[in-house]
Structure formats: structure tokens, C-alpha cells
Short mmCIF file of C-alpha atoms in Angstrom, two decimals:
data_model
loop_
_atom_site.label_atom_id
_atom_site.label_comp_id
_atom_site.label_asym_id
_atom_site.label_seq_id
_atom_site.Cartn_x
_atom_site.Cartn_y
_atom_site.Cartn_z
CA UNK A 834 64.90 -30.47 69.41
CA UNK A 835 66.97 -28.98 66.79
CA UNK A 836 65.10 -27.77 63.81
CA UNK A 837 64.33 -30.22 60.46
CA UNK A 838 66.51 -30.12 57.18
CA UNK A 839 63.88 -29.76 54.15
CA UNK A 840 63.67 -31.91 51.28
CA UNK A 841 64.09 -29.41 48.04
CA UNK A 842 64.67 -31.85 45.08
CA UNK A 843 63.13 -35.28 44.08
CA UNK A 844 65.82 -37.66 42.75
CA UNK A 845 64.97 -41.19 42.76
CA UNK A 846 62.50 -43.44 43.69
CA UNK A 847 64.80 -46.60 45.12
CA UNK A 848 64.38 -49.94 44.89
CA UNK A 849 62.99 -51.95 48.67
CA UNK A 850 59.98 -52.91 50.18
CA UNK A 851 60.11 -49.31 52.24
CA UNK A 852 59.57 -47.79 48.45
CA UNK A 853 62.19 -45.25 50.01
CA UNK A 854 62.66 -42.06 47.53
CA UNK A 855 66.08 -40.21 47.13
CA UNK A 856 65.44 -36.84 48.16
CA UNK A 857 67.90 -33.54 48.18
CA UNK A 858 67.85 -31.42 51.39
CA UNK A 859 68.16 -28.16 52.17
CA UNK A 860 71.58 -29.01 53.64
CA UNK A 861 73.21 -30.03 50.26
CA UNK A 862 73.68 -33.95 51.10
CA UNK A 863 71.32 -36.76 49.67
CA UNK A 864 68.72 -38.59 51.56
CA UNK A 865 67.54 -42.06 51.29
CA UNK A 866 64.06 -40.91 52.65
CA UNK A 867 61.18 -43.25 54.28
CA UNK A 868 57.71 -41.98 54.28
CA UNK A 869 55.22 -42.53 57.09
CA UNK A 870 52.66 -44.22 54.94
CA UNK A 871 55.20 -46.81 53.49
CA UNK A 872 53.89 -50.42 52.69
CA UNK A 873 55.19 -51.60 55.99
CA UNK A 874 54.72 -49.45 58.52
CA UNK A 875 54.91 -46.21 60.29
CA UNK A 876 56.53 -47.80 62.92
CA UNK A 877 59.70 -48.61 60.51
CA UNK A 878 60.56 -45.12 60.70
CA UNK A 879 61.14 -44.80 64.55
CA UNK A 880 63.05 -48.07 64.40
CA UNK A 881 65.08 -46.66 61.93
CA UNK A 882 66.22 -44.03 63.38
CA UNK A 883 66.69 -45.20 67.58
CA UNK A 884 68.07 -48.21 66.11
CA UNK A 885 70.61 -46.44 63.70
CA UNK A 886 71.83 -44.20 66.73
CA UNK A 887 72.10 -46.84 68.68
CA UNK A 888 74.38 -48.48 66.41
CA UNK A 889 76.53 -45.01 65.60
CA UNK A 890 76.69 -44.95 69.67
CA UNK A 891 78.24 -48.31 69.14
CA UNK A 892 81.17 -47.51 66.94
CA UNK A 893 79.29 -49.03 63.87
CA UNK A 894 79.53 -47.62 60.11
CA UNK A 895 75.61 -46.51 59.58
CA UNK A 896 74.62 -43.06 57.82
CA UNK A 897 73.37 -40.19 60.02
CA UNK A 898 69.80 -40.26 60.60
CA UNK A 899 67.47 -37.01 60.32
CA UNK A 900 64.30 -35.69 60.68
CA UNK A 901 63.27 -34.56 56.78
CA UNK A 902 60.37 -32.31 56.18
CA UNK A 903 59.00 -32.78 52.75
CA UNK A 904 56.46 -30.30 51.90
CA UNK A 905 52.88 -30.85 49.85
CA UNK A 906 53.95 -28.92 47.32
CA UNK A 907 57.32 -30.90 46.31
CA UNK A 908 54.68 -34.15 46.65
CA UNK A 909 52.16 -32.64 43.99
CA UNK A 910 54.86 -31.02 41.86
CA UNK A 911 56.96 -34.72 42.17
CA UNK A 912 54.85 -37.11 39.57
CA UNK A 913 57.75 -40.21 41.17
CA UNK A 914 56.29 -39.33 44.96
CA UNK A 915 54.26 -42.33 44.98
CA UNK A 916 53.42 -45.18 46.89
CA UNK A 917 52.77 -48.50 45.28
CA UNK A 918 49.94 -50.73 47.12
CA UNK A 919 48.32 -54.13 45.25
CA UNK A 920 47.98 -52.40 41.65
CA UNK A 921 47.39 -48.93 42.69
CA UNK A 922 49.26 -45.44 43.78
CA UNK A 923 48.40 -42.91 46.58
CA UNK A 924 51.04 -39.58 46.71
CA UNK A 925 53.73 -39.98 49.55
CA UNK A 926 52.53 -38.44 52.72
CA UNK A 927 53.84 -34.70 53.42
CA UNK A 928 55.18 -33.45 56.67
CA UNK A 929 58.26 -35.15 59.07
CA UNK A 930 59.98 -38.11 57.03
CA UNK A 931 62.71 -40.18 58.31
CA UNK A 932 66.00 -39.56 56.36
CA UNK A 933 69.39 -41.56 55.67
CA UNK A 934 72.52 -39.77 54.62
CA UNK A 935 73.16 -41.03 51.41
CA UNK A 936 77.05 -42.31 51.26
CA UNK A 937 78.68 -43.15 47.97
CA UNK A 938 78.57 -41.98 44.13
CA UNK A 939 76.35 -43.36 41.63
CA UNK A 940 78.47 -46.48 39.72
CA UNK A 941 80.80 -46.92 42.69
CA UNK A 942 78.14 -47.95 45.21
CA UNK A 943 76.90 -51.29 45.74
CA UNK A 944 74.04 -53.18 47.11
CA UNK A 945 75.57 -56.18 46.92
CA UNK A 946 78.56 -57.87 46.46
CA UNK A 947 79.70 -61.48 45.27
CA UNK A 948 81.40 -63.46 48.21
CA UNK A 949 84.56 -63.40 46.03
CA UNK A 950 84.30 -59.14 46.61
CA UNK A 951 83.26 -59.74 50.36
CA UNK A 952 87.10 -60.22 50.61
CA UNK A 953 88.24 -56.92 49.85
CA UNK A 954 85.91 -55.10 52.22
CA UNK A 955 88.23 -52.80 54.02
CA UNK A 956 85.79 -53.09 57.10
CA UNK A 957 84.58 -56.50 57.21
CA UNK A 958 85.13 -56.85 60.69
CA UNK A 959 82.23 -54.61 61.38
CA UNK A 960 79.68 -57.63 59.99
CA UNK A 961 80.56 -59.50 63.15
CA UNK A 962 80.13 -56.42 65.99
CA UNK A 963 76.89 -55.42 64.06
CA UNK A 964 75.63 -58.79 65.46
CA UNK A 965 76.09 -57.03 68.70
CA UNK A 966 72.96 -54.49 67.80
CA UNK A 967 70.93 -57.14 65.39
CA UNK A 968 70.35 -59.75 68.24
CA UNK A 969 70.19 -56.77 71.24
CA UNK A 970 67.44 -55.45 69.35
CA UNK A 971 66.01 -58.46 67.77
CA UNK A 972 65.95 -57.63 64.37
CA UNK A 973 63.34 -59.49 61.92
CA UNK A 974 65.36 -58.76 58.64
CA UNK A 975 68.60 -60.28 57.58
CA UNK A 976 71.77 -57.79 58.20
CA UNK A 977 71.60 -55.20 55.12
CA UNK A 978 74.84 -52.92 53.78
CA UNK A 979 75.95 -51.54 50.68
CA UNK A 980 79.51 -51.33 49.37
CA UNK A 981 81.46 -48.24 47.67
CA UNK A 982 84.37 -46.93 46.66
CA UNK A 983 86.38 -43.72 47.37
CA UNK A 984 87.54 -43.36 43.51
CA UNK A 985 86.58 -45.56 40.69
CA UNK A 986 90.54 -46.87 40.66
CA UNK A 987 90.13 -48.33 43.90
CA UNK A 988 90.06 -51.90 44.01
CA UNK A 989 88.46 -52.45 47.34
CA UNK A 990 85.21 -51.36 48.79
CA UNK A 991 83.85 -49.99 52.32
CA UNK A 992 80.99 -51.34 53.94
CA UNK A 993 77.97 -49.06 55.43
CA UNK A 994 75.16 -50.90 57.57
CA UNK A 995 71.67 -49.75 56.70
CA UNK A 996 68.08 -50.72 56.78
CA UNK A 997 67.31 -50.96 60.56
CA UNK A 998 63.63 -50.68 60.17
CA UNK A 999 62.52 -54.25 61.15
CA UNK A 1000 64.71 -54.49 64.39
CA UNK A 1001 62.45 -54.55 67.54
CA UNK A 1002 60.24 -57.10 65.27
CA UNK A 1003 59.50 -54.22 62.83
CA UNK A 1004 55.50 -52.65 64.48
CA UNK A 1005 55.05 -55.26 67.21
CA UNK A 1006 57.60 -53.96 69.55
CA UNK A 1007 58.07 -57.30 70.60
CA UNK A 1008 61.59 -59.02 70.78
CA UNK A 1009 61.08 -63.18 69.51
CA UNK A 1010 64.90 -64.08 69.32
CA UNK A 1011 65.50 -66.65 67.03
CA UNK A 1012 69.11 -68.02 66.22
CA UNK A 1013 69.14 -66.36 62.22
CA UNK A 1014 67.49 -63.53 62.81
CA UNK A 1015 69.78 -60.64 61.93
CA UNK A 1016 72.44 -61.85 60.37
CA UNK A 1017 74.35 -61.76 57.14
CA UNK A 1018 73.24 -64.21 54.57
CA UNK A 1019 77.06 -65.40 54.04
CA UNK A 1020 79.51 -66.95 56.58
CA UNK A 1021 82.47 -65.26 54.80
CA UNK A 1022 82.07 -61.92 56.69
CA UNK A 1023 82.66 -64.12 60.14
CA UNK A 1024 85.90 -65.85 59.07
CA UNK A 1025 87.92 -63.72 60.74
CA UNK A 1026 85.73 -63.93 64.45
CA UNK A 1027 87.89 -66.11 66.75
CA UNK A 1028 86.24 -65.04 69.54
CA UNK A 1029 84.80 -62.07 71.98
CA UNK A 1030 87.31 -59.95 71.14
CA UNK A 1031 85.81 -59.70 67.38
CA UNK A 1032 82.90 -58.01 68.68
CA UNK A 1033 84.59 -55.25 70.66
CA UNK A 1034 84.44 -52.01 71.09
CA UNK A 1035 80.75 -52.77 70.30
CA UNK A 1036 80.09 -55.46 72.97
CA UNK A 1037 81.43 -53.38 75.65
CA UNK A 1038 79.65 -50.39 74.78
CA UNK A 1039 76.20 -52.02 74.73
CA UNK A 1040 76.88 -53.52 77.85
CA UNK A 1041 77.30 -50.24 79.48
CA UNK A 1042 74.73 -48.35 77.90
CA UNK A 1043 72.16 -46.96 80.53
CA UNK A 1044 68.53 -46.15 80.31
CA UNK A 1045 69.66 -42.73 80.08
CA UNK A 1046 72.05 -43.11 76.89
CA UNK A 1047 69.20 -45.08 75.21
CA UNK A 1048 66.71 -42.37 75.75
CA UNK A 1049 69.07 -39.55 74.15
CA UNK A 1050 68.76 -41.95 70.86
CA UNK A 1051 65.05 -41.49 71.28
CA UNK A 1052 64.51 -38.20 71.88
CA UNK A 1053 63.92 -36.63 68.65
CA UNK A 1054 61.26 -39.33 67.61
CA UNK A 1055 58.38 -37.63 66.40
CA UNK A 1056 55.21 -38.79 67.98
CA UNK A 1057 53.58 -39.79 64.82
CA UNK A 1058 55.81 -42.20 64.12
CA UNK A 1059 54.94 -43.98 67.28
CA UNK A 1060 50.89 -43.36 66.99
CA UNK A 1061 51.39 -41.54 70.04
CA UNK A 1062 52.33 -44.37 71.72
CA UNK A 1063 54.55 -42.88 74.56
CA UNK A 1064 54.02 -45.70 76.68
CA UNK A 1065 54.86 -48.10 74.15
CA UNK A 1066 58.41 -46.36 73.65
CA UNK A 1067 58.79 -46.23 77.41
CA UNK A 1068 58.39 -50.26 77.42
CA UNK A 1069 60.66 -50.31 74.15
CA UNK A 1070 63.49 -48.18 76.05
CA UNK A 1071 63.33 -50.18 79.53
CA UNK A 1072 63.15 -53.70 77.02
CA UNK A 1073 66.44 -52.53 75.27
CA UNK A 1074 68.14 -51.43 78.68
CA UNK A 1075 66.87 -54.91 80.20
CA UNK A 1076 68.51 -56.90 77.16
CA UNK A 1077 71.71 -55.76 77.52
CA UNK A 1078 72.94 -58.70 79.77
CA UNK A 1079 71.38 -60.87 76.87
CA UNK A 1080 73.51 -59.89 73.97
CA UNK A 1081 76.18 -62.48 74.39
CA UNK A 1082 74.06 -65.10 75.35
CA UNK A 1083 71.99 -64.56 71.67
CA UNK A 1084 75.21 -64.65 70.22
CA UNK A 1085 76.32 -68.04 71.96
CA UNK A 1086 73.22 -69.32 70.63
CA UNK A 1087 73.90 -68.18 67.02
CA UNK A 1088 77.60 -69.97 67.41
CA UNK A 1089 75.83 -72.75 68.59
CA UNK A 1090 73.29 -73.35 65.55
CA UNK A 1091 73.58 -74.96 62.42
CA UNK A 1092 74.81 -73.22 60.30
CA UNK A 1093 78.54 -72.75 62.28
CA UNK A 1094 79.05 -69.43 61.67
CA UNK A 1095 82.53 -68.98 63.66
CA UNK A 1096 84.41 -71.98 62.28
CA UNK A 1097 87.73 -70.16 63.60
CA UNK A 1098 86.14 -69.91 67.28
CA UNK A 1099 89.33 -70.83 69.75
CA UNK A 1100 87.64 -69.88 72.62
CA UNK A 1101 85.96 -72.38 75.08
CA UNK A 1102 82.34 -73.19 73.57
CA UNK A 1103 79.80 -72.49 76.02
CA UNK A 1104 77.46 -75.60 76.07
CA UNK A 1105 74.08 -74.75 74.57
CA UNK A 1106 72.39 -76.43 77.26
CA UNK A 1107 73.88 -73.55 79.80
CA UNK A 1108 73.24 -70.77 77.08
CA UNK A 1109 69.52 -72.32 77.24
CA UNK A 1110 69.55 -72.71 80.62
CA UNK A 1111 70.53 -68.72 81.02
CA UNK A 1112 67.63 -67.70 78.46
CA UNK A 1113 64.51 -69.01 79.94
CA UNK A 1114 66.20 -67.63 83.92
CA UNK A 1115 65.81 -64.35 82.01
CA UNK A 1116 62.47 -64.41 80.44
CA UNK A 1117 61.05 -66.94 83.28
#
């Protein structure tokens, strides 16, 4: 395991039911950091990062994931290093934190945009293959991202997927698929899906992920994330290499709700009786 950047400088406490901090590291960059004794669980810190590599593995726009040490002493000496609980504080916990490269510059980065702006994402496409991780990993939380821009002349923005901490159903480990799980709260970002292709390279790439490939995401996982739980990842790892054969199936069924997400869709329709059919073969 290659050895941990440091954090050195407090920044910014951010905004997110994570209370995540914005931390400088000993490697120069900027890290939207998650401490182990966040409000929702320790557990969001080992999704965070497998499910982030996971995703990079996949072709997708997320920030680099790291191990960040952030001493006691930058926690006593950092007034801002708090964590917010029902009216009262306790410091952030010190030691091994889990750390997201912070893309963008402050006034050209976005947490959201307007559906009018969704149209000058450069990489929109990439709303509909992140589907591809979200229901393979059955993640609890609607699809995150923010938006920037290179300069502050440029008229359109980029897209970078974050917040991966509730997929495997956030602690339980557990994977409850449910049509609107994981997905972006507008249908603008699909207009341009007219079928599989719009998932690709993504698709493809889960599909042939092995056991093996999934494990080298997990690797560096400190324990204490986990609770020591080394069985628990085993189960997690053999789960996601299991799913694979799922992920289009979870997708048919999201085409298939409601809420018509792929209104452009020109390929056949696969019945949802069949896509039913398919899912309860696979868990029955």
C-alpha cells in the first residue's frame, strides 16, 4: 500500500450531510475530505472510495480518491474541525480520512445547475453511462455532480460525478434495487440516450470486470472503515462481481417506469414482464 498524503491546511468546512471539510495536502491539491465519525457513517467512507474506482475503472469523470491522514494536532489547532450532531459539536476524528480531489476554482464551480445550463454540459453523455455504476451498485442517493469551468469566459461547463457514499445502500451492505434509485433528478441529461449504445464504453467494461479487477479497487481500504469487517467486504466484492449480469436488466426496469426517462429510445422495448421475469430467476 503506497504511503498516505497528509492534510497540512484547514480550508473549508462544506456544505452536505457528510459535513465533509476542505482540507490542503501535503501534495499541493485540495481535498474534499470525509471523516470517519461523520453523521452517517463510517461505512460512507469505504463506499466512497471502491465505488469511485470503480467508476474511474469505468471511463467515468469522478475525482481521484485518497487515503488522507489528518493529524490531532491540525484537529485541535482547526477551531472549523467539527462535527455537528442534534445541537452539539465533537472535534473531527484524527488519523486515515477518505479524500476527494477537489476539481474546479472557487466562482467557476457549481453544485448545481438550472436545466436551461444542463444543455451546455460538454459531457452530458456521461449522466446516462453513470447509470451503469448507480444501479450495479445500488445506490440509495440520487446521482450527485458539480459543474465548472476551465476560464471564467467560457460559456459551457464540465460535469464531475461525486458523492458515492450511499451506493451499496450506504452501511447495510445490502443491494434493494428500486427503479429511482440512483438517478439524476432531471430527464434532460437522458435526451440524448437512444439506446445501449449511450451507455458504452461503461456497459461493456462492467460487464467484464472480474472478481479480481474489483478487488484491486478495494485494496487500499483501511480496516477501520469497514469495522474490521473483512468478511463483510468479501460478501460486498463477490455481490458486485455477481451483479454484473444485472446491470442492464436494472436499467430496462428504469426505462420501463414512470417517469420515461429515454423518450428517444428506438430500440426494441424489452417487455417489463420479461425484465421481471429475469429479476426474481436471479435473486430466486
Amino acid at each position: 500500500m503506497k504511503p498516505c498524503i497528509s492534510a497540512v491546511q484547514h480550508l473549508r468546512p462544506l456544505r452536505g450531510g457528510a459535513q465533509s471539510h476542505l482540507l490542503r495536502a501535503s501534495d499541493g491539491n485540495c481535498y474534499v475530505t470525509k471523516f470517519q465519525n461523520n453523521p452517517q457513517h463510517v461505512r460512507v467512507l469505504a463506499n466512497e472510495m471502491l465505488a469511485t474506482r470503480l467508476g474511474l475503472a469505468l471511463g467515468l469523470p469522478m475525482p481521484k480518491v485518497e487515503i488522507i491522514d489528518v493529524s490531532a494536532w491540525l484537529i485541535e489547532h482547526t477551531e472549523e474541525l467539527r462535527i455537528r450532531l442534534a445541537g452539539h459539536s465533537i472535534p473531527c476524528r484524527s488519523g486515515k480520512q477518505l479524500g476527494s480531489l477537489y476539481t474546479g476554482c472557487p466562482g467557476m464551480t457549481s453544485d448545481y445547475l438550472p436545466q436551461e445550463l444542463l444543455g451546455k454540459v460538454r459531457n452530458v453523455d456521461d449522466f446516462a453511462r453513470v447509470l451503469v455504476l448507480d444501479k450495479w451498485t445500488c445506490n440509495a442517493d440520487g446521482r450527485q455532480s458539480t459543474s465548472w469551468r476551465r476560464t471564467p469566459r467560457s460559456r459551457r461547463y464540465n460535469a464531475t460525478l461525486i458523492a458515492q457514499g450511499y451506493c451499496f445502500n450506504a452501511s447495510e451492505w445490502t443491494f434493494p434495487d428500486y427503479p429511482l434509485r440512483g438517478v439524476y433528478a432531471s430527464n434532460c441529461v437522458y435526451q440524448g440516450v437512444k439506446g445501449w449504445e449511450a451507455f458504452e464504453p461503461a456497459l461493456t467494461r462492467a460487464e467484464e470486470m472480474d472478481a479480481d479487477a474489483i478487488w484491486r479497487c478495494a485494496a487500499e481500504i483501511p480496516e477501520e472503515w469497514y469495522e474490521g469487517d473483512r468478511d463483510g467486504l468479501h460478501r460486498l466484492v463477490e455481490s458486485l462481481s455477481s451483479r454484473r449480469r444485472l446491470i442492464r436488466r436494472l436499467i430496462s426496469i428504469f426505462r420501463e417506469s414512470t417517469r420515461n426517462p429515454f423518450p428517444n429510445w428506438q430500440d426494441a422495448p424489452c417487455s417489463a414482464v420479461s425484465v421481471a421475469r429475469n429479476y426474481q430467476e436471479h435473486y430466486h
